[in-house]
mmCIF file of C-alpha atoms in Angstrom:
data_model
loop_
_atom_site.group_PDB
_atom_site.id
_atom_site.type_symbol
_atom_site.label_atom_id
_atom_site.label_comp_id
_atom_site.label_asym_id
_atom_site.label_seq_id
_atom_site.Cartn_x
_atom_site.Cartn_y
_atom_site.Cartn_z
ATOM 1 C CA MET A 5 -104.032 145.978 197.992
ATOM 2 C CA THR A 6 -102.758 145.095 194.546
ATOM 3 C CA PRO A 7 -104.191 147.389 191.842
ATOM 4 C CA GLY A 8 -106.872 145.701 189.819
ATOM 5 C CA ARG A 9 -107.311 142.739 192.165
ATOM 6 C CA PRO A 10 -110.863 143.733 193.358
ATOM 7 C CA LEU A 11 -112.083 143.328 189.787
ATOM 8 C CA LEU A 12 -110.970 139.692 189.697
ATOM 9 C CA GLY A 13 -113.964 138.650 191.743
ATOM 10 C CA LEU A 14 -116.213 139.662 188.849
ATOM 11 C CA LEU A 15 -114.400 137.438 186.352
ATOM 12 C CA SER A 16 -114.821 133.777 185.472
ATOM 13 C CA ARG A 17 -112.029 131.415 186.501
ATOM 14 C CA PRO A 18 -110.418 131.219 182.991
ATOM 15 C CA ALA A 19 -110.604 135.004 182.554
ATOM 16 C CA LYS A 20 -109.230 135.533 186.060
ATOM 17 C CA ALA A 21 -106.279 133.238 185.316
ATOM 18 C CA GLY A 22 -105.621 135.137 182.109
ATOM 19 C CA VAL A 23 -105.666 138.538 183.815
ATOM 20 C CA LEU A 24 -103.313 137.351 186.571
ATOM 21 C CA LEU A 25 -100.910 135.833 184.063
ATOM 22 C CA ALA A 26 -100.852 138.960 181.898
ATOM 23 C CA TRP A 27 -100.450 141.179 184.957
ATOM 24 C CA THR A 28 -97.573 139.070 186.285
ATOM 25 C CA VAL A 29 -95.742 139.052 182.964
ATOM 26 C CA GLY A 30 -96.120 142.814 182.698
ATOM 27 C CA ARG A 31 -94.676 143.317 186.176
ATOM 28 C CA LEU A 32 -91.758 141.013 185.455
ATOM 29 C CA LEU A 33 -90.919 142.880 182.282
ATOM 30 C CA LEU A 34 -91.259 146.213 184.052
ATOM 31 C CA PHE A 35 -88.911 145.393 186.929
ATOM 32 C CA GLY A 36 -86.020 143.909 185.028
ATOM 33 C CA LEU A 37 -85.643 141.208 182.418
ATOM 34 C CA ARG A 38 -84.803 137.795 183.861
ATOM 35 C CA GLY A 39 -84.261 139.248 187.299
ATOM 36 C CA GLY A 40 -81.502 141.530 185.993
ATOM 37 C CA ALA A 41 -82.826 145.005 186.680
ATOM 38 C CA GLY A 42 -80.492 147.612 185.263
ATOM 39 C CA LEU A 43 -78.532 145.084 183.211
ATOM 40 C CA GLY A 44 -78.308 145.023 179.431
ATOM 41 C CA VAL A 45 -79.077 141.948 177.399
ATOM 42 C CA LYS A 46 -75.393 141.119 176.920
ATOM 43 C CA GLN A 47 -74.699 141.449 180.642
ATOM 44 C CA ILE A 48 -77.711 139.262 181.484
ATOM 45 C CA GLU A 49 -76.678 136.619 178.960
ATOM 46 C CA LYS A 50 -73.141 136.655 180.310
ATOM 47 C CA ARG A 51 -74.416 136.237 183.854
ATOM 48 C CA ASP A 52 -76.867 133.465 182.955
ATOM 49 C CA SER A 53 -74.341 131.609 180.836
ATOM 50 C CA VAL A 54 -72.188 130.753 183.849
ATOM 51 C CA LEU A 55 -72.461 126.984 183.977
ATOM 52 C CA THR A 56 -72.595 126.215 187.658
ATOM 53 C CA SER A 57 -75.322 124.272 189.401
ATOM 54 C CA LYS A 58 -76.172 127.147 191.709
ATOM 55 C CA ASN A 59 -76.358 129.670 188.891
ATOM 56 C CA GLN A 60 -78.510 127.519 186.631
ATOM 57 C CA ILE A 61 -80.890 126.469 189.398
ATOM 58 C CA GLU A 62 -81.288 130.115 190.339
ATOM 59 C CA ARG A 63 -81.936 131.097 186.703
ATOM 60 C CA LEU A 64 -84.561 128.411 186.138
ATOM 61 C CA THR A 65 -86.442 128.933 189.407
ATOM 62 C CA ARG A 66 -86.285 132.723 189.770
ATOM 63 C CA PRO A 67 -89.544 134.639 190.387
ATOM 64 C CA GLY A 68 -91.681 134.427 187.276
ATOM 65 C CA SER A 69 -89.743 131.447 185.938
ATOM 66 C CA SER A 70 -92.958 129.650 184.977
ATOM 67 C CA TYR A 71 -93.465 132.405 182.399
ATOM 68 C CA PHE A 72 -89.853 133.015 181.404
ATOM 69 C CA ASN A 73 -89.454 129.257 180.877
ATOM 70 C CA LEU A 74 -92.204 129.156 178.261
ATOM 71 C CA ASN A 75 -89.540 129.735 175.609
ATOM 72 C CA PRO A 76 -87.674 126.408 175.290
ATOM 73 C CA PHE A 77 -84.704 128.062 173.571
ATOM 74 C CA GLU A 78 -84.301 130.420 176.524
ATOM 75 C CA VAL A 79 -84.480 127.522 178.979
ATOM 76 C CA LEU A 80 -81.668 125.668 177.211
ATOM 77 C CA GLN A 81 -79.841 128.928 176.378
ATOM 78 C CA ILE A 82 -79.442 128.091 172.698
ATOM 79 C CA ASP A 83 -80.109 129.926 169.451
ATOM 80 C CA PRO A 84 -83.149 128.904 167.409
ATOM 81 C CA GLU A 85 -80.858 127.944 164.517
ATOM 82 C CA VAL A 86 -78.959 125.208 166.370
ATOM 83 C CA THR A 87 -79.083 121.590 165.217
ATOM 84 C CA ASP A 88 -80.845 118.737 167.001
ATOM 85 C CA GLU A 89 -77.465 117.337 167.980
ATOM 86 C CA GLU A 90 -76.532 120.609 169.671
ATOM 87 C CA ILE A 91 -79.880 120.608 171.469
ATOM 88 C CA LYS A 92 -79.169 117.121 172.864
ATOM 89 C CA LYS A 93 -75.665 118.147 173.899
ATOM 90 C CA ARG A 94 -76.964 121.210 175.721
ATOM 91 C CA PHE A 95 -79.682 119.189 177.444
ATOM 92 C CA ARG A 96 -77.173 116.668 178.792
ATOM 93 C CA GLN A 97 -74.972 119.497 180.024
ATOM 94 C CA LEU A 98 -77.728 121.353 181.868
ATOM 95 C CA SER A 99 -79.554 118.278 183.161
ATOM 96 C CA ILE A 100 -76.384 117.080 184.891
ATOM 97 C CA LEU A 101 -75.816 120.490 186.484
ATOM 98 C CA VAL A 102 -79.333 120.839 187.919
ATOM 99 C CA HIS A 103 -80.140 117.190 188.651
ATOM 100 C CA PRO A 104 -81.600 116.789 192.187
ATOM 101 C CA ASP A 105 -79.176 113.958 192.974
ATOM 102 C CA LYS A 106 -76.292 116.357 192.367
ATOM 103 C CA ASN A 107 -77.872 119.134 194.437
ATOM 104 C CA GLN A 108 -79.273 117.473 197.535
ATOM 105 C CA ASP A 109 -78.713 120.625 199.579
ATOM 106 C CA ASP A 110 -81.252 122.378 197.320
ATOM 107 C CA ALA A 111 -83.232 119.374 196.074
ATOM 108 C CA ASP A 112 -86.647 121.028 195.719
ATOM 109 C CA ARG A 113 -85.466 123.865 193.505
ATOM 110 C CA ALA A 114 -83.145 121.512 191.643
ATOM 111 C CA GLN A 115 -86.138 119.288 190.846
ATOM 112 C CA LYS A 116 -88.057 122.259 189.423
ATOM 113 C CA ALA A 117 -85.038 123.327 187.376
ATOM 114 C CA PHE A 118 -84.543 119.805 186.045
ATOM 115 C CA GLU A 119 -88.223 119.557 185.074
ATOM 116 C CA ALA A 120 -87.959 122.862 183.165
ATOM 117 C CA VAL A 121 -84.893 121.631 181.252
ATOM 118 C CA ASP A 122 -86.484 118.261 180.533
ATOM 119 C CA LYS A 123 -89.736 119.854 179.320
ATOM 120 C CA ALA A 124 -87.901 122.266 177.005
ATOM 121 C CA TYR A 125 -85.790 119.447 175.569
ATOM 122 C CA LYS A 126 -88.785 117.203 174.873
ATOM 123 C CA LEU A 127 -90.651 120.082 173.284
ATOM 124 C CA LEU A 128 -87.788 120.795 170.889
ATOM 125 C CA LEU A 129 -87.555 117.111 169.983
ATOM 126 C CA ASP A 130 -91.128 117.355 168.685
ATOM 127 C CA GLN A 131 -90.707 118.999 165.285
ATOM 128 C CA GLU A 132 -94.241 120.359 165.237
ATOM 129 C CA GLN A 133 -93.902 122.025 168.645
ATOM 130 C CA LYS A 134 -90.429 123.239 167.758
ATOM 131 C CA LYS A 135 -91.842 124.916 164.646
ATOM 132 C CA ARG A 136 -94.512 126.623 166.748
ATOM 133 C CA ALA A 137 -91.846 127.997 169.099
ATOM 134 C CA LEU A 138 -89.813 129.227 166.117
ATOM 135 C CA ASP A 139 -92.926 130.872 164.667
ATOM 136 C CA VAL A 140 -93.507 132.735 167.951
ATOM 137 C CA ILE A 141 -89.916 133.989 167.997
ATOM 138 C CA GLN A 142 -90.154 135.075 164.354
ATOM 139 C CA ALA A 143 -93.462 136.817 165.024
ATOM 140 C CA GLY A 144 -91.891 138.733 167.926
ATOM 141 C CA LYS A 145 -89.031 139.892 165.734
ATOM 142 C CA GLU A 146 -91.332 140.907 162.884
ATOM 143 C CA TYR A 147 -93.568 142.837 165.289
ATOM 144 C CA VAL A 148 -90.644 144.878 166.601
ATOM 145 C CA GLU A 149 -89.349 145.507 163.079
ATOM 146 C CA HIS A 150 -92.795 146.687 161.982
ATOM 147 C CA THR A 151 -93.165 148.916 165.048
ATOM 148 C CA VAL A 152 -89.742 150.489 164.464
ATOM 149 C CA LYS A 153 -90.559 151.066 160.796
ATOM 150 C CA GLU A 154 -93.860 152.767 161.628
ATOM 151 C CA ARG A 155 -92.229 154.987 164.246
ATOM 152 C CA LYS A 156 -89.528 156.052 161.805
ATOM 153 C CA LYS A 157 -92.197 156.803 159.207
ATOM 154 C CA GLN A 158 -94.114 158.948 161.694
ATOM 155 C CA LEU A 159 -90.963 160.806 162.767
ATOM 156 C CA LYS A 160 -90.091 161.510 159.128
ATOM 157 C CA LYS A 161 -93.625 162.757 158.494
ATOM 158 C CA GLU A 162 -93.237 165.164 161.428
ATOM 159 C CA GLY A 163 -89.894 166.373 160.087
ATOM 160 C CA LYS A 164 -87.964 164.943 163.028
ATOM 161 C CA PRO A 165 -84.796 162.788 163.107
ATOM 162 C CA THR A 166 -85.655 159.152 162.432
ATOM 163 C CA ASN A 167 -83.266 157.753 165.016
ATOM 164 C CA VAL A 168 -84.899 155.379 167.534
ATOM 165 C CA GLU A 169 -83.431 153.476 170.454
ATOM 166 C CA GLU A 170 -83.908 150.139 168.670
ATOM 167 C CA ASP A 171 -81.208 151.215 166.217
ATOM 168 C CA ASP A 172 -78.855 149.965 168.914
ATOM 169 C CA PRO A 173 -78.545 146.191 168.239
ATOM 170 C CA GLU A 174 -78.595 145.388 171.954
ATOM 171 C CA LEU A 175 -81.773 147.399 172.572
ATOM 172 C CA PHE A 176 -83.344 145.889 169.482
ATOM 173 C CA LYS A 177 -82.570 142.423 170.816
ATOM 174 C CA GLN A 178 -84.036 143.363 174.185
ATOM 175 C CA ALA A 179 -87.226 144.647 172.516
ATOM 176 C CA VAL A 180 -87.515 141.385 170.577
ATOM 177 C CA TYR A 181 -87.030 139.418 173.784
ATOM 178 C CA LYS A 182 -89.801 141.372 175.522
ATOM 179 C CA GLN A 183 -92.231 140.957 172.650
ATOM 180 C CA THR A 184 -91.425 137.271 172.267
ATOM 181 C CA MET A 185 -92.061 136.674 175.936
ATOM 182 C CA LYS A 186 -95.403 138.473 175.681
ATOM 183 C CA LEU A 187 -96.392 136.268 172.756
ATOM 184 C CA PHE A 188 -95.453 133.094 174.623
ATOM 185 C CA ALA A 189 -97.437 134.352 177.633
ATOM 186 C CA GLU A 190 -100.492 135.123 175.484
ATOM 187 C CA LEU A 191 -100.379 131.627 174.023
ATOM 188 C CA GLU A 192 -100.167 130.205 177.543
ATOM 189 C CA ILE A 193 -103.187 132.275 178.591
ATOM 190 C CA LYS A 194 -105.191 130.959 175.650
ATOM 191 C CA ARG A 195 -104.067 127.403 176.363
ATOM 192 C CA LYS A 196 -105.188 127.646 180.001
ATOM 193 C CA GLU A 197 -108.508 129.183 178.985
ATOM 194 C CA ARG A 198 -109.043 126.463 176.390
ATOM 195 C CA GLU A 199 -108.224 123.744 178.918
ATOM 196 C CA ALA A 200 -110.587 125.274 181.471
ATOM 197 C CA LYS A 201 -113.347 125.511 178.870
ATOM 198 C CA GLU A 202 -112.819 121.918 177.756
ATOM 199 C CA MET A 203 -112.772 120.716 181.362
ATOM 200 C CA HIS A 204 -116.013 122.596 182.050
ATOM 201 C CA GLU A 205 -117.593 121.049 178.946
ATOM 202 C CA ARG A 206 -116.453 117.557 179.947
ATOM 203 C CA LYS A 207 -117.876 118.125 183.435
ATOM 204 C CA ARG A 208 -121.196 119.297 181.980
ATOM 205 C CA GLN A 209 -121.395 116.289 179.665
ATOM 206 C CA ARG A 210 -120.537 113.943 182.523
ATOM 207 C CA GLU A 211 -123.265 115.465 184.693
ATOM 208 C CA GLU A 212 -125.758 114.997 181.850
ATOM 209 C CA GLU A 213 -124.639 111.375 181.432
ATOM 210 C CA ILE A 214 -125.054 110.712 185.157
ATOM 211 C CA GLU A 215 -128.501 112.327 185.141
ATOM 212 C CA ALA A 216 -129.525 110.222 182.118
ATOM 213 C CA GLN A 217 -128.230 107.063 183.807
ATOM 214 C CA GLU A 218 -130.098 107.839 187.025
ATOM 215 C CA LYS A 219 -133.287 108.563 185.072
ATOM 216 C CA ALA A 220 -132.961 105.277 183.173
ATOM 217 C CA LYS A 221 -132.337 103.466 186.472
ATOM 218 C CA ARG A 222 -135.461 104.986 188.027
ATOM 219 C CA GLU A 223 -137.520 103.981 184.996
ATOM 220 C CA ARG A 224 -136.183 100.412 185.127
ATOM 221 C CA GLU A 225 -136.971 100.159 188.834
ATOM 222 C CA TRP A 226 -140.477 101.522 188.260
ATOM 223 C CA GLN A 227 -141.055 99.028 185.430
ATOM 224 C CA LYS A 228 -139.727 96.174 187.583
ATOM 225 C CA ASN A 229 -142.000 97.102 190.493
ATOM 226 C CA PHE A 230 -144.898 97.459 188.090
ATOM 227 C CA GLU A 231 -144.321 93.966 186.677
ATOM 228 C CA GLU A 232 -143.824 92.387 190.107
ATOM 229 C CA SER A 233 -147.059 93.863 191.476
ATOM 230 C CA ARG A 234 -149.153 92.969 188.402
ATOM 231 C CA ASP A 235 -150.498 89.652 189.811
ATOM 232 C CA GLY A 236 -151.507 91.339 193.021
ATOM 233 C CA ARG A 237 -153.337 94.082 191.131
ATOM 234 C CA VAL A 238 -155.131 91.521 188.924
ATOM 235 C CA ASP A 239 -156.234 89.455 191.943
ATOM 236 C CA SER A 240 -157.438 92.562 193.706
ATOM 237 C CA TRP A 241 -159.411 93.573 190.660
ATOM 238 C CA ARG A 242 -160.985 90.119 190.305
ATOM 239 C CA ASN A 243 -161.962 90.107 193.976
ATOM 240 C CA PHE A 244 -163.443 93.542 193.581
ATOM 241 C CA GLN A 245 -165.396 92.442 190.521
ATOM 242 C CA ALA A 246 -166.646 89.313 192.270
ATOM 243 C CA ASN A 247 -167.801 91.270 195.319
ATOM 244 C CA THR A 248 -169.516 93.846 193.155
ATOM 245 C CA LYS A 249 -171.333 91.116 191.167
ATOM 246 C CA GLY A 250 -172.508 89.377 194.328
ATOM 247 C CA LYS A 251 -173.957 92.562 195.723
ATOM 248 C CA LYS A 252 -175.860 93.221 192.515
ATOM 249 C CA GLU A 253 -177.333 89.720 192.468
ATOM 250 C CA LYS A 254 -178.441 90.037 196.065
ATOM 251 C CA LYS A 255 -180.020 93.381 195.340
ATOM 252 C CA ASN A 256 -181.892 92.115 192.313
ATOM 253 C CA ARG A 257 -183.140 88.863 193.996
ATOM 254 C CA THR A 258 -187.046 88.789 194.334
ATOM 255 C CA PHE A 259 -189.084 87.027 197.070
ATOM 256 C CA LEU A 260 -192.687 85.593 196.771
ATOM 257 C CA ARG A 261 -195.067 87.563 198.915
ATOM 258 C CA PRO A 262 -198.482 86.324 200.105
ATOM 259 C CA PRO A 263 -201.492 88.041 198.525
ATOM 260 C CA LYS A 264 -203.079 90.798 200.429
ATOM 261 C CA VAL A 265 -206.273 89.843 202.260
ATOM 262 C CA LYS A 266 -209.229 91.959 201.245
ATOM 263 C CA MET A 267 -211.784 92.752 203.894
ATOM 264 C CA GLU A 268 -215.364 91.755 202.969
ATOM 265 C CA GLN A 269 -217.855 94.528 202.956
ATOM 266 C CA ARG A 270 -221.312 93.842 204.351
ATOM 267 C CA GLU A 271 -224.369 95.347 202.754
#
């Protein structure tokens, strides 16, 4: 049994999705960045930069790709500083390589890879979304820089050498990559939770609208039946009144009675 899974039954659907996403991202980071366990960042980048259809389809559909592909710059394998023209050029290059029509022997995975490339390209064409992605990357870098600074400060306070592994540019870059991916994943968790909450709210409002409509319909039907049966009720009441009046008149009617005969008394 997967550790932590029994607790999922106690969580709401949005919270459960968030826990699973965070857990998955953590596992992916733990067992090798981008499917390259034991490889350094430079080696991984060199491997992933091989522009063949097979290689790119594999890169974009590897286990955990739905999370790795949250960073549009990683999907297109470009630096955040590149121009829009370079983004378009890279998109055309990758989209041709992974297009399903060009990879009919692996059409399903090619379709997923193409969709990832297309989504990343469209996101970077939107200047507002592009800025958000750049902000996430910058935040990841600043977080690592701050963490390194604090660790060095603590080591100095303890009288120890202030050398840390992030002093190596490659390890620093790897740490930034990890933190950036976590930030993208956290944003995705929040987005899914927000969508689930909004969907629940829309469902609740719709149910209230349906209930209000049904109530109004019942009231209209009752009013209609009431109006249609009015004449019958009036006639029934008039008949009742007439019968009641007749009975009273009959009860109150007096009859002339002959006088009583008195017997004569003899003396």
